[in-house]
Coordinates of C-alpha atoms and ligand atoms in Angstrom, one line a residue:
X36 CA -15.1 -12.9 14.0
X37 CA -14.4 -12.1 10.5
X38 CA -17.7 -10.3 9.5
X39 CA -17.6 -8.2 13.2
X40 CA -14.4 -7.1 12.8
X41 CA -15.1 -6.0 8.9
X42 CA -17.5 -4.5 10.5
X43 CA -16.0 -2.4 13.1
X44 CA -13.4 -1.1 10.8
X45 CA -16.2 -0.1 7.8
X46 CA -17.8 2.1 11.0
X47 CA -14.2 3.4 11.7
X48 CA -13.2 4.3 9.0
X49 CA -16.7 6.2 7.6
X50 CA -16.2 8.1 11.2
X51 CA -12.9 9.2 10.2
X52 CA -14.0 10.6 7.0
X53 CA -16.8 12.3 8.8
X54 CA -14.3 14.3 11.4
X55 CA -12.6 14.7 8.3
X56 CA -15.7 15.9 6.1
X57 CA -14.0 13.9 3.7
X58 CA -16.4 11.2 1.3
X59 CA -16.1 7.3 2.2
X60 CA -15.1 6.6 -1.1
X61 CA -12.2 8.7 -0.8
X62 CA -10.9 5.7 1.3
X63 CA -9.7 2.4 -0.4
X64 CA -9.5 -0.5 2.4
X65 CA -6.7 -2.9 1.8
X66 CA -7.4 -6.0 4.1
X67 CA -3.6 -7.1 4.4
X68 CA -3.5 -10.8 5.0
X69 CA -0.2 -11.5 5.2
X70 CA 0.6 -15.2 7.2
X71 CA -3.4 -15.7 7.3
X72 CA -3.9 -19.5 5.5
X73 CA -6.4 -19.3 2.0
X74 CA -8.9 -20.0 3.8
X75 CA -9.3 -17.0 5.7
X76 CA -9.0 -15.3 2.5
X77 CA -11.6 -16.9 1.1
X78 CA -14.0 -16.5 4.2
X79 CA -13.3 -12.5 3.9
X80 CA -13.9 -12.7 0.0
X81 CA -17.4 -14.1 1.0
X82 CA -18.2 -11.5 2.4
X83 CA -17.4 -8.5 -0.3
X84 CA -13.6 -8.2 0.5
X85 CA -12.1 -7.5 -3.2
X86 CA -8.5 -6.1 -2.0
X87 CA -5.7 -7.6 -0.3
X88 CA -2.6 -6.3 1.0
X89 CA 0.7 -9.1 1.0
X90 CA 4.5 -8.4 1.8
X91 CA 5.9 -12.0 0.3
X92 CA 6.0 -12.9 -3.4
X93 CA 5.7 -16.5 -2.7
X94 CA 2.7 -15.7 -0.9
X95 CA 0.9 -13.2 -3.6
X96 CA 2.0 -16.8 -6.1
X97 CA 0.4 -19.1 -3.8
X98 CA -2.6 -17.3 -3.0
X99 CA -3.3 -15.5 -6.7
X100 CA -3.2 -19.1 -7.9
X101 CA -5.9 -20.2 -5.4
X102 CA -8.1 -17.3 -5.2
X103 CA -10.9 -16.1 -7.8
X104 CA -9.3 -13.6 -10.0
X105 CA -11.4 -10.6 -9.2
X106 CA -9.6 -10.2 -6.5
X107 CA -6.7 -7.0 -6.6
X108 CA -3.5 -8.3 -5.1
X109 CA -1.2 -5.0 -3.6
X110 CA 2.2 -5.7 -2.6
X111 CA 2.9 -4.2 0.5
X112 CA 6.5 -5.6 1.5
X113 CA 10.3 -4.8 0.6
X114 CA 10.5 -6.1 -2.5
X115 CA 14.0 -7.5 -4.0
X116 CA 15.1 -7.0 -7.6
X117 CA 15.3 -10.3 -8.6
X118 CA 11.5 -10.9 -8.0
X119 CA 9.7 -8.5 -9.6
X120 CA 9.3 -10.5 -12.6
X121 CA 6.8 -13.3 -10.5
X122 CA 4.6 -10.4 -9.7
X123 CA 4.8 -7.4 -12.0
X124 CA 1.6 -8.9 -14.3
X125 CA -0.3 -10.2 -11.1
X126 CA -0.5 -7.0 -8.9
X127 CA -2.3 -3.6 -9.0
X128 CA -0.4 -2.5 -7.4
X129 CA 3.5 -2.3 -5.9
X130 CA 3.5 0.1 -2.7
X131 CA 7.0 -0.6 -1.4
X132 CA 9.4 1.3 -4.4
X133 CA 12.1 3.2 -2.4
X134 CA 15.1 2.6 -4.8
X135 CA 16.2 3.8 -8.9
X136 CA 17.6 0.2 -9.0
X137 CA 14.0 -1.5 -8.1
X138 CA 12.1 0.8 -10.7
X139 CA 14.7 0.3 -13.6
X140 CA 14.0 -3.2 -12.9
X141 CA 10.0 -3.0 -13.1
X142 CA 10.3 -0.9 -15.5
X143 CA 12.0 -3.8 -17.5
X144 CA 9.9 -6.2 -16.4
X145 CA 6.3 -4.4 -17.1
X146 CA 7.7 -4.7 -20.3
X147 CA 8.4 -7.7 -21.5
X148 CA 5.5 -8.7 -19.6
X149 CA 3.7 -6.2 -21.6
X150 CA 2.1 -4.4 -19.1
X151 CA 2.2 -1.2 -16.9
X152 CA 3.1 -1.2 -13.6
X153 CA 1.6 0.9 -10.7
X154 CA 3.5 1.9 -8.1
X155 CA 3.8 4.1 -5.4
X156 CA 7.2 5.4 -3.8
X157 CA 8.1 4.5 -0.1
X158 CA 8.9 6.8 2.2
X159 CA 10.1 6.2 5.6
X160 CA 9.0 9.7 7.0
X161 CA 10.0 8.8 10.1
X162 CA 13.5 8.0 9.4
X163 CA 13.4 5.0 11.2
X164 CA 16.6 2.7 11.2
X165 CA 15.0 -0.7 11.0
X166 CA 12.5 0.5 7.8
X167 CA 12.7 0.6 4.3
X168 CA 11.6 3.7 2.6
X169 CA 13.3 6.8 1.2
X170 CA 14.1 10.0 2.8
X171 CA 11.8 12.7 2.3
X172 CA 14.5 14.5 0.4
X173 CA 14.7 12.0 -1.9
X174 CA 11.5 11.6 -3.5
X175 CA 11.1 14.7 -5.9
X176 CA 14.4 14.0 -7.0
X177 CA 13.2 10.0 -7.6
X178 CA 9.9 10.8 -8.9
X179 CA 11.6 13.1 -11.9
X180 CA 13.4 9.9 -12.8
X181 CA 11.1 7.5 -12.6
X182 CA 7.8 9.5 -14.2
X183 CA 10.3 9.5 -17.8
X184 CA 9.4 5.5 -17.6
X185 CA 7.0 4.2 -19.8
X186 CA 5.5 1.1 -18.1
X187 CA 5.6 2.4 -14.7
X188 CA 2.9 4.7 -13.6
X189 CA 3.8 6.6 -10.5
X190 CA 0.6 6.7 -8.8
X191 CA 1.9 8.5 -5.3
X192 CA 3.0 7.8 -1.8
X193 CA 3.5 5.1 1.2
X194 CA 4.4 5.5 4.4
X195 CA 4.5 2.7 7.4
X196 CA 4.4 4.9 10.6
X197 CA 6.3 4.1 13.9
X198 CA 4.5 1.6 16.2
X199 CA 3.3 3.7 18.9
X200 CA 1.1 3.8 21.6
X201 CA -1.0 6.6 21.0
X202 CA -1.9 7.2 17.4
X203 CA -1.5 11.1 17.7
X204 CA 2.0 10.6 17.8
X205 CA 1.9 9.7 14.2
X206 CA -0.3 12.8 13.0
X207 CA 2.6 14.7 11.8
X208 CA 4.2 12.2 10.1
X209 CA 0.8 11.4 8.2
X210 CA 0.5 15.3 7.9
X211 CA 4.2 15.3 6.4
X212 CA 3.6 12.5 4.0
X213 CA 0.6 14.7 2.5
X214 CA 2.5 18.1 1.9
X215 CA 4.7 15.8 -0.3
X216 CA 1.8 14.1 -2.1
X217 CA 0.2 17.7 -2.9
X218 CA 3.6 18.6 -4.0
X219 CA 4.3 16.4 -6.3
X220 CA 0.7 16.2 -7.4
X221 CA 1.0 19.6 -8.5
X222 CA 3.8 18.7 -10.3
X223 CA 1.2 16.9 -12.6
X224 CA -1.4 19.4 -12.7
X225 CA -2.3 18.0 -16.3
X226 CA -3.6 15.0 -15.4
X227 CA -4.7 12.8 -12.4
X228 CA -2.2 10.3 -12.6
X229 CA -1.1 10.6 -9.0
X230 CA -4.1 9.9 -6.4
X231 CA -3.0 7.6 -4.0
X232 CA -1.8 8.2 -0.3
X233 CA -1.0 4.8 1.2
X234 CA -1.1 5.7 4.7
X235 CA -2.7 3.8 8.0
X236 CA -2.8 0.3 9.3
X237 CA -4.5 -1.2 12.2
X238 CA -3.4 1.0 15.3
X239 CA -3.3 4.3 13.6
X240 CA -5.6 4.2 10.1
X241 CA -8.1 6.8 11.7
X242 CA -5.5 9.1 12.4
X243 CA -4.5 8.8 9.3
X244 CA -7.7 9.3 7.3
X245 CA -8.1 12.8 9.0
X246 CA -4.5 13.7 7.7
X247 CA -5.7 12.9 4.0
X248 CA -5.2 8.6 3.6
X249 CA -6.8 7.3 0.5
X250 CA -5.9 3.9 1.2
X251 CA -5.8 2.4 5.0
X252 CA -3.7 -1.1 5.3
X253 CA -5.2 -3.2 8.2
X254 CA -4.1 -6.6 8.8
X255 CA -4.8 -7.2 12.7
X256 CA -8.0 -5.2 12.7
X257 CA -9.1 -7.3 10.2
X258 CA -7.7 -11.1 11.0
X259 CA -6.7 -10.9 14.2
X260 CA -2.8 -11.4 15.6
X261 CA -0.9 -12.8 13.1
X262 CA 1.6 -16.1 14.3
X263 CA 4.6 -15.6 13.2
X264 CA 5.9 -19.3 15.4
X265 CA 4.1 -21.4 12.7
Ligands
LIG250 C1 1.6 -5.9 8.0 C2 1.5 -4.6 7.3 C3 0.3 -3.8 7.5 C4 -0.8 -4.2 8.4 O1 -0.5 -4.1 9.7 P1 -1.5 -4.2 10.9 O2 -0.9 -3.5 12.0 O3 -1.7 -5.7 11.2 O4 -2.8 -3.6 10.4 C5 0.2 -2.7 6.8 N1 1.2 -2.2 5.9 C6 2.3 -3.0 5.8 C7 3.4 -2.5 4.8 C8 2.5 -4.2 6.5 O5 3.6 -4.9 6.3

């Protein structure tokens, strides 16, 4: 099931990019496997998956500790304060930053941990109630702070769109996202620090892509329903 369902999503997303007339390897694939036991991982690994998308910190521990180390770990999730320090070394990168209080902290952590971190800023374009994310008012502002850090890297933007029905519904939210990644990109005309549009997950990634994704996160698409009862 696995290897068809890789599959499907690899001709998916290379259709997307061809509407697009935008390059495959524009796109970064981020097979979240959140809930999914080791094994699973390790079945997906087999067969050329390198990147994994998780939303616990236990989790990332558990399965960084029984996975080969090649793999690249990205934390997905809300992430609280007081964890950071299990993961800062471990991931590539955090896509869930939405607060000065959470960067201070990495920024901390990356360095006693004598690293950089990457990150990307969350944004809850949608304004949804139940979601993390900042408003789309707040990020310059944010992003002036946090870009003064030394062992952060801010490397762009996140989103998690509404769950709708149809996909289109999302478009302009995607669209929105992008304005503000070009924005703030410009910012930085000197280098090419910020390159990453972390939009897209299983009902909506190829909506996504046409609006300018450079990385899609697709759990279900990938692993099937995840069981939350267990
Ligand atoms: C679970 C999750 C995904 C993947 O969701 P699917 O609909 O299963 O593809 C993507 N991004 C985040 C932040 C998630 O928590």
């Amino acid at each position: 099931m696995l290897k068809e369902n890789l599959e499907s999503v690899e001709e998916r997303i290379q259709a997307a990019c061809d509407r697009a007339g935008r390059k495959r390897e524009e796109v970064t694939l981020i097979a979240v496997s959140k809930t999914k036991p080791v094994s699973m991982l390790q079945e997906a690994y087999d067969l050329g998956v390198r990147i994994f998308g998780e939303n616990k910190v236990q989790e990332i521990r558990d399965k960084y500790e029984a996975l080969p180390k090649d793999i690249e770990w990205h934390m997905i999730g809300h992430l609280q304060t007081n964890k950071v320090k299990y993961i800062v070394d471990k991931v590539k990168l955090i896509h869930s930053v939405d607060s000065l209080k959470l960067a201070e902290t990495i920024e901390k952590e990356a360095e006693k941990h004598n690293c950089t971190a990457d990150i990307l800023l969350e944004v809850n374009v949608a304004e949804e109630e139940s979601k993390f994310g900042l408003k789309t008012e707040e990020v310059l502002p944010l992003y002036d702070e946090i870009r003064q850090y030394s062992h952060i890297n801010v490397r762009g933007l996140m989103t998690i769109a509404p769950f709708v029905d149809n996909p289109e519904k999302n478009r302009t939210i995607f669209a929105d996202l992008h304005k503000l990644y070009v924005d703030i990109k410009e910012k930085n005309i000197d280098n090419d620090t910020v390159s990453i549009l972390s939009m897209g997950m299983t009902n909506d990634y190829e909506v996504a892509i046409e609006e300018g994704a450079t990385m899609v996160r697709i759990g279900t698409g990938i692993f099937g329903a995840r069981d939350y009862s267990v």
